[in-house]
């Protein structure tokens, strides 16, 4: 899915993680960095979904796309996938307090 997204002319880089949908099934959630000067928004989001459906099997398209300025990387440049969180995961962490430092 990441390769399909980055083959689109508007996308600089992308990372995909699994996220639970309303039925508890894990579906693709994409974090996308657009090329310089490229406008992000609902129009591009729909375009990217359609693009991936045409490149890959239709069920593999990302159900959610979040546009970000950059992807988290370590000192060696490796993608830190564990730092990517969906809005639902962020809310859950905030509600449970699991994002507070250990004292």
mmCIF file of C-alpha atoms in Angstrom:
data_model
loop_
_atom_site.group_PDB
_atom_site.id
_atom_site.type_symbol
_atom_site.label_atom_id
_atom_site.label_comp_id
_atom_site.label_asym_id
_atom_site.label_seq_id
_atom_site.Cartn_x
_atom_site.Cartn_y
_atom_site.Cartn_z
ATOM 1 C CA UNK A 1 0.000 0.000 0.000
ATOM 2 C CA UNK A 2 2.875 2.352 0.817
ATOM 3 C CA UNK A 3 4.482 1.704 -2.565
ATOM 4 C CA UNK A 4 1.182 2.377 -4.324
ATOM 5 C CA UNK A 5 0.713 5.657 -2.451
ATOM 6 C CA UNK A 6 4.256 6.866 -3.140
ATOM 7 C CA UNK A 7 3.844 6.139 -6.836
ATOM 8 C CA UNK A 8 1.192 8.896 -6.958
ATOM 9 C CA UNK A 9 2.588 12.211 -8.214
ATOM 10 C CA UNK A 10 1.322 14.178 -5.184
ATOM 11 C CA UNK A 11 2.953 11.962 -2.541
ATOM 12 C CA UNK A 12 6.493 12.353 -1.250
ATOM 13 C CA UNK A 13 6.363 9.486 1.267
ATOM 14 C CA UNK A 14 3.833 7.372 3.119
ATOM 15 C CA UNK A 15 3.551 4.922 5.992
ATOM 16 C CA UNK A 16 0.663 2.564 6.654
ATOM 17 C CA UNK A 17 -0.376 0.943 9.921
ATOM 18 C CA UNK A 18 -3.313 -1.223 10.884
ATOM 19 C CA UNK A 19 -6.267 0.413 12.638
ATOM 20 C CA UNK A 20 -9.494 -1.030 14.013
ATOM 21 C CA UNK A 21 -12.660 -0.100 12.171
ATOM 22 C CA UNK A 22 -16.103 0.125 13.816
ATOM 23 C CA UNK A 23 -16.531 -3.637 13.468
ATOM 24 C CA UNK A 24 -13.190 -4.410 15.115
ATOM 25 C CA UNK A 25 -11.467 -5.416 11.874
ATOM 26 C CA UNK A 26 -7.978 -4.133 11.129
ATOM 27 C CA UNK A 27 -7.848 -1.903 8.050
ATOM 28 C CA UNK A 28 -5.070 0.237 6.511
ATOM 29 C CA UNK A 29 -4.521 3.717 7.964
ATOM 30 C CA UNK A 30 -2.112 5.846 5.902
ATOM 31 C CA UNK A 31 0.074 8.737 6.988
ATOM 32 C CA UNK A 32 1.013 10.753 3.913
ATOM 33 C CA UNK A 33 3.604 13.466 3.328
ATOM 34 C CA UNK A 34 2.767 15.400 0.182
ATOM 35 C CA UNK A 35 5.252 16.916 -2.237
ATOM 36 C CA UNK A 36 6.230 20.545 -1.699
ATOM 37 C CA UNK A 37 3.480 22.865 -2.926
ATOM 38 C CA UNK A 38 0.877 20.101 -3.087
ATOM 39 C CA UNK A 39 -2.417 20.920 -1.388
ATOM 40 C CA UNK A 40 -3.754 18.238 0.929
ATOM 41 C CA UNK A 41 -7.400 17.843 1.819
ATOM 42 C CA UNK A 42 -10.560 15.848 1.127
ATOM 43 C CA UNK A 43 -10.126 16.046 -2.650
ATOM 44 C CA UNK A 44 -6.616 14.583 -2.591
ATOM 45 C CA UNK A 45 -7.689 12.030 0.021
ATOM 46 C CA UNK A 46 -10.434 10.719 -2.291
ATOM 47 C CA UNK A 47 -8.054 10.774 -5.253
ATOM 48 C CA UNK A 48 -5.476 8.702 -3.351
ATOM 49 C CA UNK A 49 -8.083 6.149 -2.284
ATOM 50 C CA UNK A 50 -9.263 5.730 -5.883
ATOM 51 C CA UNK A 51 -5.669 5.563 -7.113
ATOM 52 C CA UNK A 52 -4.777 2.741 -4.707
ATOM 53 C CA UNK A 53 -7.973 0.852 -5.596
ATOM 54 C CA UNK A 54 -6.872 0.919 -9.252
ATOM 55 C CA UNK A 55 -3.266 -0.105 -8.543
ATOM 56 C CA UNK A 56 -3.927 -2.814 -5.930
ATOM 57 C CA UNK A 57 -6.831 -5.054 -5.059
ATOM 58 C CA UNK A 58 -9.765 -2.771 -4.147
ATOM 59 C CA UNK A 59 -9.997 -4.035 -0.555
ATOM 60 C CA UNK A 60 -6.418 -2.899 0.187
ATOM 61 C CA UNK A 61 -7.069 0.839 -0.097
ATOM 62 C CA UNK A 62 -6.470 2.927 3.060
ATOM 63 C CA UNK A 63 -9.743 3.595 4.866
ATOM 64 C CA UNK A 64 -8.238 6.630 6.573
ATOM 65 C CA UNK A 65 -5.574 9.039 5.383
ATOM 66 C CA UNK A 66 -3.884 11.579 7.627
ATOM 67 C CA UNK A 67 -1.671 14.190 6.011
ATOM 68 C CA UNK A 68 1.438 14.939 8.075
ATOM 69 C CA UNK A 69 4.429 17.242 7.624
ATOM 70 C CA UNK A 70 6.930 14.431 8.201
ATOM 71 C CA UNK A 71 7.154 10.830 9.325
ATOM 72 C CA UNK A 72 8.969 9.993 12.582
ATOM 73 C CA UNK A 73 12.477 8.720 11.930
ATOM 74 C CA UNK A 74 15.348 7.567 14.126
ATOM 75 C CA UNK A 75 18.928 8.886 13.988
ATOM 76 C CA UNK A 76 19.756 6.418 11.208
ATOM 77 C CA UNK A 77 16.765 7.530 9.137
ATOM 78 C CA UNK A 78 14.694 4.415 9.829
ATOM 79 C CA UNK A 79 10.942 4.928 10.043
ATOM 80 C CA UNK A 80 9.731 4.721 13.655
ATOM 81 C CA UNK A 81 6.426 3.051 12.891
ATOM 82 C CA UNK A 82 5.610 2.613 16.595
ATOM 83 C CA UNK A 83 5.300 6.396 16.926
ATOM 84 C CA UNK A 84 2.506 6.533 14.364
ATOM 85 C CA UNK A 85 -0.879 6.616 16.054
ATOM 86 C CA UNK A 86 -4.400 6.909 14.699
ATOM 87 C CA UNK A 87 -6.722 9.578 16.168
ATOM 88 C CA UNK A 88 -8.642 6.795 17.950
ATOM 89 C CA UNK A 89 -5.416 5.453 19.487
ATOM 90 C CA UNK A 90 -4.403 8.970 20.571
ATOM 91 C CA UNK A 91 -7.794 9.496 22.253
ATOM 92 C CA UNK A 92 -7.582 6.126 23.987
ATOM 93 C CA UNK A 93 -4.098 6.935 25.318
ATOM 94 C CA UNK A 94 -5.269 10.351 26.528
ATOM 95 C CA UNK A 95 -8.319 8.885 28.271
ATOM 96 C CA UNK A 96 -6.348 6.145 30.036
ATOM 97 C CA UNK A 97 -3.337 8.320 30.846
ATOM 98 C CA UNK A 98 -0.909 5.818 29.326
ATOM 99 C CA UNK A 99 0.920 8.617 27.580
ATOM 100 C CA UNK A 100 2.155 10.158 30.833
ATOM 101 C CA UNK A 101 5.794 9.602 31.810
ATOM 102 C CA UNK A 102 6.618 7.041 34.488
ATOM 103 C CA UNK A 103 7.709 8.644 37.765
#
